PDB file of N, CA and C in Angstrom:
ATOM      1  N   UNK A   1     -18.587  18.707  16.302  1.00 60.00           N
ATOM      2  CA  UNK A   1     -19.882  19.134  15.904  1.00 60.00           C
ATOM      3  C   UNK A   1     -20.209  18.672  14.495  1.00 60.00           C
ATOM      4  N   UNK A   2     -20.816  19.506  13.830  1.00 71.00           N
ATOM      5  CA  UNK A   2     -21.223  19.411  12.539  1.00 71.00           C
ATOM      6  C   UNK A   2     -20.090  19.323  11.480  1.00 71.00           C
ATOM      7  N   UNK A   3     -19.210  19.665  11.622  1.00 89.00           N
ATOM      8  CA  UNK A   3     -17.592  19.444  10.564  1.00 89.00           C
ATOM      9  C   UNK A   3     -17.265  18.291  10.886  1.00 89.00           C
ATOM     10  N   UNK A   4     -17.294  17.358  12.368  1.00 85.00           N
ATOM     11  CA  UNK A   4     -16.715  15.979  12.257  1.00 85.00           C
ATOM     12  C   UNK A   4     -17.743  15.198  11.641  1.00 85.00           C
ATOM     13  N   UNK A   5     -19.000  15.512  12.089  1.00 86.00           N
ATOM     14  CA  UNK A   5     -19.602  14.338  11.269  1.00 86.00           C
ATOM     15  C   UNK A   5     -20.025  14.648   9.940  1.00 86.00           C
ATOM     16  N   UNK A   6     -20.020  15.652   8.979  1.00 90.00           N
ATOM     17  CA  UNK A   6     -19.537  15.735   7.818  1.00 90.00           C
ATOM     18  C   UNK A   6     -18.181  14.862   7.278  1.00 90.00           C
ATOM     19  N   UNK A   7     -17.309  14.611   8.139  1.00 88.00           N
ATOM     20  CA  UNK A   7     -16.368  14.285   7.681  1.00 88.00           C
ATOM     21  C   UNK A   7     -16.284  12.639   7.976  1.00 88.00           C
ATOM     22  N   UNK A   8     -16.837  12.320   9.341  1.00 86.00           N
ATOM     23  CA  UNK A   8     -17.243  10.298   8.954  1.00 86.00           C
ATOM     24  C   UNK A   8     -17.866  10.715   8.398  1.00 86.00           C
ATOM     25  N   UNK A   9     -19.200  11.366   7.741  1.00 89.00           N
ATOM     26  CA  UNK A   9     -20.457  10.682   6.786  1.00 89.00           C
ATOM     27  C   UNK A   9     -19.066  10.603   5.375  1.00 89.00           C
ATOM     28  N   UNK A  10     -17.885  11.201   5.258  1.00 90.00           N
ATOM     29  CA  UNK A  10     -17.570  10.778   3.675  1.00 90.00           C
ATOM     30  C   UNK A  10     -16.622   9.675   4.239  1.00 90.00           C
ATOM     31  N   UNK A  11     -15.953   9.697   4.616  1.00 89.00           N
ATOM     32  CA  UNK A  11     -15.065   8.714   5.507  1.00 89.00           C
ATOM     33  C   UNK A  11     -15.437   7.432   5.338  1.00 89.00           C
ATOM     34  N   UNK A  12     -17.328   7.398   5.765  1.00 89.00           N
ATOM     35  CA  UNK A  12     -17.487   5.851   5.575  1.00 89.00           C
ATOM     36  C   UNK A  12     -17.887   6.011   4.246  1.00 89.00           C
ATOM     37  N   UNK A  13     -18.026   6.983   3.529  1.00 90.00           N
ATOM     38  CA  UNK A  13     -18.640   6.226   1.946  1.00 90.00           C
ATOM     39  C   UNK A  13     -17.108   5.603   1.268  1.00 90.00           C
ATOM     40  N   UNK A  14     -16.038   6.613   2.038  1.00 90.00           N
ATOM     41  CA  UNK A  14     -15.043   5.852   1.009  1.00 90.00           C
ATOM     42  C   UNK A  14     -14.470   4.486   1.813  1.00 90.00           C
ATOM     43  N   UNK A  15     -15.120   4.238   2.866  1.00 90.00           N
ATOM     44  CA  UNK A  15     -15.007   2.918   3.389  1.00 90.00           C
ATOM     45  C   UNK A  15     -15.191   1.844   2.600  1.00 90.00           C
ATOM     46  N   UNK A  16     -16.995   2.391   2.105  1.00 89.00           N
ATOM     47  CA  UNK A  16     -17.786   1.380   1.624  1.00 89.00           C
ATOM     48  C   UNK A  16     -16.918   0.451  -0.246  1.00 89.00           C
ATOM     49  N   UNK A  17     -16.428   1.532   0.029  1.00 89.00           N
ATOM     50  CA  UNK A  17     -15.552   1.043  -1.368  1.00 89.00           C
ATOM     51  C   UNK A  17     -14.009   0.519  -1.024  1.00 89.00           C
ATOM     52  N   UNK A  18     -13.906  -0.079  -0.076  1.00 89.00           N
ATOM     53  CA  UNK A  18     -12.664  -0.567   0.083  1.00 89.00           C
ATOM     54  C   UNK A  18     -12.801  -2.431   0.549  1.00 89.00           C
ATOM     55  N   UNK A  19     -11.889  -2.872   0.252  1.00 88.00           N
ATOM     56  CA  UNK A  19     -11.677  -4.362   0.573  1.00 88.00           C
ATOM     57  C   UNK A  19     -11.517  -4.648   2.283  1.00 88.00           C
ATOM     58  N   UNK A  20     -10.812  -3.903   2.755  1.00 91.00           N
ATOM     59  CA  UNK A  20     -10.823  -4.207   3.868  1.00 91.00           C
ATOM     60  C   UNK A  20     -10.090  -2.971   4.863  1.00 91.00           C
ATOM     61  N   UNK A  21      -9.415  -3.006   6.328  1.00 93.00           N
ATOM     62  CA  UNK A  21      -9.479  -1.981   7.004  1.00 93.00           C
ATOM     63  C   UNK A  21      -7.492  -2.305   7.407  1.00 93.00           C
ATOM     64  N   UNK A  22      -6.944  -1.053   7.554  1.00 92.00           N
ATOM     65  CA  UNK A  22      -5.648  -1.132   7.769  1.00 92.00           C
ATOM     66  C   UNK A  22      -5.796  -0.976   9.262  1.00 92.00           C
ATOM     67  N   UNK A  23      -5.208  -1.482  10.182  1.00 95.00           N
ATOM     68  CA  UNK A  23      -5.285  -0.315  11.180  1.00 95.00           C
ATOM     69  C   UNK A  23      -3.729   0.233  11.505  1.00 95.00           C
ATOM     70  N   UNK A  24      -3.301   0.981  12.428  1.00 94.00           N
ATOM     71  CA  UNK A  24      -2.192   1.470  12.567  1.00 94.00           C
ATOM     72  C   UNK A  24      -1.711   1.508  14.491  1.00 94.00           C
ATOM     73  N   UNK A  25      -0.529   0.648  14.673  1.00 94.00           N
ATOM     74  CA  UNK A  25      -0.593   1.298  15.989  1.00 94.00           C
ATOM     75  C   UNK A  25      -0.968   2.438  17.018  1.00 94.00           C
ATOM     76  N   UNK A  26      -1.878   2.067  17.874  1.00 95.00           N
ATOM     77  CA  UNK A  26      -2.588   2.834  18.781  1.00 95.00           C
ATOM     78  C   UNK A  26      -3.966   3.702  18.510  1.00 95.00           C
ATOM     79  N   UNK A  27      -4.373   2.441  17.335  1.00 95.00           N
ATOM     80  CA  UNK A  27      -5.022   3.156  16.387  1.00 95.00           C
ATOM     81  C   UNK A  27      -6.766   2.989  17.420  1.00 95.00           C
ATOM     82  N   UNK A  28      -6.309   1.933  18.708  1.00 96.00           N
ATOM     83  CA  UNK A  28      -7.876   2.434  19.768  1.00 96.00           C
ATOM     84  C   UNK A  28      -8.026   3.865  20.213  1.00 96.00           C
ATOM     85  N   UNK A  29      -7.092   4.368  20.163  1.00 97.00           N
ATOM     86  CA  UNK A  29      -6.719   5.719  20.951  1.00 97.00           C
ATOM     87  C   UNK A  29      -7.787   6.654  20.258  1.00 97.00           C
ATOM     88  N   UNK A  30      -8.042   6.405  18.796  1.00 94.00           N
ATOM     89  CA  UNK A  30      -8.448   7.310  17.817  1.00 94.00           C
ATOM     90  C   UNK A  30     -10.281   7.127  17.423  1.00 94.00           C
ATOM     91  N   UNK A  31     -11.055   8.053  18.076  1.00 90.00           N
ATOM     92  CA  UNK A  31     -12.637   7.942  17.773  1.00 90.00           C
ATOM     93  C   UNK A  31     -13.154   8.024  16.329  1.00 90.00           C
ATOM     94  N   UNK A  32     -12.130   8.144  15.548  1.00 89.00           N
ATOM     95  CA  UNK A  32     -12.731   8.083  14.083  1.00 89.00           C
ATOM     96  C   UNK A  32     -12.109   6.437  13.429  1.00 89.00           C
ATOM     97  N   UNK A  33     -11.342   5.993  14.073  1.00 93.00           N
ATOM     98  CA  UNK A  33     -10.725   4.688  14.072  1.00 93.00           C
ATOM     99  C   UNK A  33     -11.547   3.630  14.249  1.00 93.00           C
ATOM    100  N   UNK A  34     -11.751   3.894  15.540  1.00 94.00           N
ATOM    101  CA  UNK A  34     -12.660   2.831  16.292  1.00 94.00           C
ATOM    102  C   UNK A  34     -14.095   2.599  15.290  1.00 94.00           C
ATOM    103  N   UNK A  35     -14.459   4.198  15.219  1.00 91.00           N
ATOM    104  CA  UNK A  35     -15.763   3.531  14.139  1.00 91.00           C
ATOM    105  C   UNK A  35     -15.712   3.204  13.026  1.00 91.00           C
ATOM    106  N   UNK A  36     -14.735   3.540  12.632  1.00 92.00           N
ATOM    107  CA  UNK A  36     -14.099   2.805  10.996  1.00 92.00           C
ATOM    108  C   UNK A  36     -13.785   1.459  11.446  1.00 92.00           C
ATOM    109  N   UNK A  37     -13.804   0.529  12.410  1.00 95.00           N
ATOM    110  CA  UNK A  37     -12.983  -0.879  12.939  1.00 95.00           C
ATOM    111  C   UNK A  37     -14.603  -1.183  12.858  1.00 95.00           C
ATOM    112  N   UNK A  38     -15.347  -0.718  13.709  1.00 95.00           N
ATOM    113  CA  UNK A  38     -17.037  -0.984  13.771  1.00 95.00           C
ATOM    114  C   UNK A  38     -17.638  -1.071  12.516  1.00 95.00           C
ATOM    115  N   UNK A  39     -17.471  -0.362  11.871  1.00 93.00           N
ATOM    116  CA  UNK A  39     -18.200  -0.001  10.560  1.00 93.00           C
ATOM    117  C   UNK A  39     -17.922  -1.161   9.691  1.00 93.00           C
ATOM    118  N   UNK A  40     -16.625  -1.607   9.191  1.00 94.00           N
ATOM    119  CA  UNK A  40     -15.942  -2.886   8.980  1.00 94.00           C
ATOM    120  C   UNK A  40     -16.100  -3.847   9.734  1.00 94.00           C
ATOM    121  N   UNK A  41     -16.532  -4.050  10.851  1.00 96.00           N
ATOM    122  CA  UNK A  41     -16.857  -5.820  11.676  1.00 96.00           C
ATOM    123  C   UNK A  41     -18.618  -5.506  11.137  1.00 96.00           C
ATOM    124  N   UNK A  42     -19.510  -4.788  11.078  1.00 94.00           N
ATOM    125  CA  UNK A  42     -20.548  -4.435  10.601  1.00 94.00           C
ATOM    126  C   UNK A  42     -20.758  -5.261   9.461  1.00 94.00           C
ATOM    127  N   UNK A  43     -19.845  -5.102   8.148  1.00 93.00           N
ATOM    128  CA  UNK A  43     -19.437  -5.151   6.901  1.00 93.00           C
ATOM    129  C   UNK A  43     -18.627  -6.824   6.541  1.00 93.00           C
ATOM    130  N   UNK A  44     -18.326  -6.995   7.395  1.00 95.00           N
ATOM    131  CA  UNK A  44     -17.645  -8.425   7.590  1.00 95.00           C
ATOM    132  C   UNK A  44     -16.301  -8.178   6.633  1.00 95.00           C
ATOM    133  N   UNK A  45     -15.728  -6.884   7.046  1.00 94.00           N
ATOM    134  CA  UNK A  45     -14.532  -6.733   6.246  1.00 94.00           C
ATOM    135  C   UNK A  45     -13.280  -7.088   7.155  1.00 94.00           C
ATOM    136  N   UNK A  46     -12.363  -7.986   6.151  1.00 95.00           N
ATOM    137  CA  UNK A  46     -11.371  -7.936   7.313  1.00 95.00           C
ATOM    138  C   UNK A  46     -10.434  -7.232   8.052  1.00 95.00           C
ATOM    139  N   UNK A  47      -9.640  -6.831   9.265  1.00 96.00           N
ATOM    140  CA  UNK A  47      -9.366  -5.978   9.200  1.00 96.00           C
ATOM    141  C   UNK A  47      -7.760  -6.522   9.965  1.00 96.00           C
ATOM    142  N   UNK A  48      -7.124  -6.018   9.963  1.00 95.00           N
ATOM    143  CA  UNK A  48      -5.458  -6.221   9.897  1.00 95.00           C
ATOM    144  C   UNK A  48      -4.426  -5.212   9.927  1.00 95.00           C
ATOM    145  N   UNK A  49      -3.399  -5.142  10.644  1.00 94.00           N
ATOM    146  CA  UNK A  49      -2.650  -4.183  10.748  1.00 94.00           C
ATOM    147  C   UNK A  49      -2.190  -4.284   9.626  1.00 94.00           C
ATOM    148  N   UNK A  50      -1.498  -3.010   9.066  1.00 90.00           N
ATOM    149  CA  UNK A  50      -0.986  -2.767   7.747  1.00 90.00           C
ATOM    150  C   UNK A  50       0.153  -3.258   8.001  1.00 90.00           C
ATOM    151  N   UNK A  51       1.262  -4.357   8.626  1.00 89.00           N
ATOM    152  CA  UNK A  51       2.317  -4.760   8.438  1.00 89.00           C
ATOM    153  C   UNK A  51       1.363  -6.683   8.069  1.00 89.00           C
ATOM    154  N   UNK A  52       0.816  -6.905   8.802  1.00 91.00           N
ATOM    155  CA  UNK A  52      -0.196  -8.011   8.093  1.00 91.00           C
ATOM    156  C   UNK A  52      -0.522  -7.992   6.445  1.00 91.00           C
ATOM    157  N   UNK A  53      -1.056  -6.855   6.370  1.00 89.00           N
ATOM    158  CA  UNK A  53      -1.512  -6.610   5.202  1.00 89.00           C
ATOM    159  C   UNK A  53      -0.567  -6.919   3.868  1.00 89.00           C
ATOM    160  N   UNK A  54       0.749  -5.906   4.758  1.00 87.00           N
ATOM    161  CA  UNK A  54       1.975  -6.123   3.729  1.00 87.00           C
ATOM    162  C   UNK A  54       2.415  -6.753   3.643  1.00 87.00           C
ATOM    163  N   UNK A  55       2.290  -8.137   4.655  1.00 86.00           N
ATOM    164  CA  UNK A  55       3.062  -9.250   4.620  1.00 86.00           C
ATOM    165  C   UNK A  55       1.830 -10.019   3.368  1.00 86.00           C
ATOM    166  N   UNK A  56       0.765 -10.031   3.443  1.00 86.00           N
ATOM    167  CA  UNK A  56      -0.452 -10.892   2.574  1.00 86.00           C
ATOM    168  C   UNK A  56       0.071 -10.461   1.321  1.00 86.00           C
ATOM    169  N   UNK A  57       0.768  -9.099   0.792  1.00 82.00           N
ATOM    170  CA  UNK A  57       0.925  -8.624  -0.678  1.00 82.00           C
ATOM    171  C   UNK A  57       1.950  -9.551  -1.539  1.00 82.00           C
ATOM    172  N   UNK A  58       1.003 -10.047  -2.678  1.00 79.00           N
ATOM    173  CA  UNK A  58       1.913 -11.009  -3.503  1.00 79.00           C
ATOM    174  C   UNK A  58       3.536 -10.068  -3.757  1.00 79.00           C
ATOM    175  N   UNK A  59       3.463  -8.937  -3.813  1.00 77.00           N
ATOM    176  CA  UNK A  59       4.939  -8.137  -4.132  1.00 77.00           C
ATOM    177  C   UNK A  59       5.816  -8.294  -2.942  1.00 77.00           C
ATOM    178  N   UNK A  60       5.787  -8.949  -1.654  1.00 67.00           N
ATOM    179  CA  UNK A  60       6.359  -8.771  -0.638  1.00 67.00           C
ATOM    180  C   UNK A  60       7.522  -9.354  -0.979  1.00 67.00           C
ATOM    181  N   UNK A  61       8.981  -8.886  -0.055  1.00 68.00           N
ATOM    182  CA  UNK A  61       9.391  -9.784   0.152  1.00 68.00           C
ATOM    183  C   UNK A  61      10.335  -8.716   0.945  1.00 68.00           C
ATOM    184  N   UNK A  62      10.726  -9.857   2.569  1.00 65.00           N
ATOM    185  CA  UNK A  62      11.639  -9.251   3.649  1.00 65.00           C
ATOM    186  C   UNK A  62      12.381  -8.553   3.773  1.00 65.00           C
ATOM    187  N   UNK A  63      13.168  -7.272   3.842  1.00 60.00           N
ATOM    188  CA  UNK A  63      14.478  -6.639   3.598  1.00 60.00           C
ATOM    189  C   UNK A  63      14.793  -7.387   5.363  1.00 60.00           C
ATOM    190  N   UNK A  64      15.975  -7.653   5.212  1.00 63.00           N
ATOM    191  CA  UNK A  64      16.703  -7.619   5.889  1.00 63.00           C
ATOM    192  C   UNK A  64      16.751  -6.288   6.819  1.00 63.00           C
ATOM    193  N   UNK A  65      16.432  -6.819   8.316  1.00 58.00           N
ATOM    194  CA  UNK A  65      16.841  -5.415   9.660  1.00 58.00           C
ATOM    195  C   UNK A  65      17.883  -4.797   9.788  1.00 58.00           C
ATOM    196  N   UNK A  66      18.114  -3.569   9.282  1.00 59.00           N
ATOM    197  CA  UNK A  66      19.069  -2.665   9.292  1.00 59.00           C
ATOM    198  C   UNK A  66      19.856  -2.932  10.557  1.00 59.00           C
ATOM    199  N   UNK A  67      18.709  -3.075  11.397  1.00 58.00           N
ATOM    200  CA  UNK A  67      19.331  -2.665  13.218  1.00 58.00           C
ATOM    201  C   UNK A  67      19.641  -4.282  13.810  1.00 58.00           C
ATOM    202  N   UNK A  68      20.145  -5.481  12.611  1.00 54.00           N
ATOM    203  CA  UNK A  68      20.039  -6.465  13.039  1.00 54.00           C
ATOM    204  C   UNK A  68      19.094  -7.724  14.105  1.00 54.00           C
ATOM    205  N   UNK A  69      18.105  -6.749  14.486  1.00 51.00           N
ATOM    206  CA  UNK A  69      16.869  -7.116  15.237  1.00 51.00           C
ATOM    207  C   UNK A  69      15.693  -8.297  14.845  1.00 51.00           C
TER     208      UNK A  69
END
């Protein structure tokens, strides 16, 4: 009702101030997701799973798979 969309109307303002969109596995599953993914293709922001993301970060660099994988 009226508490969710109070809560996208701030959701996307703090959208509007971001570079681009993380998403998170199974993150279609989620109706506040999806319009945050919309809201950003809207915006021509890019959008990328946050292991993408972390791979793009100049600080990256690989640890080695614990689980040898």
């Amino acid at each position: 009702g009226a508490h969710y969309t109070d809560l996208l109307r701030e959701d996307f303002r703090w959208l509007l101030g971001c570079d681009g969109v993380a998403v998170l596995p199974g993150w279609t599953e989620s109706t506040g997701a999806c319009h945050e993914v919309q809201i950003a293709e809207l915006l021509k922001m890019p959008i990328r799973t946050v292991a993408d993301w972390v791979k793009l970060s100049p600080d990256y660099t690989c640890a080695p798979d614990p689980c040898g994988q």
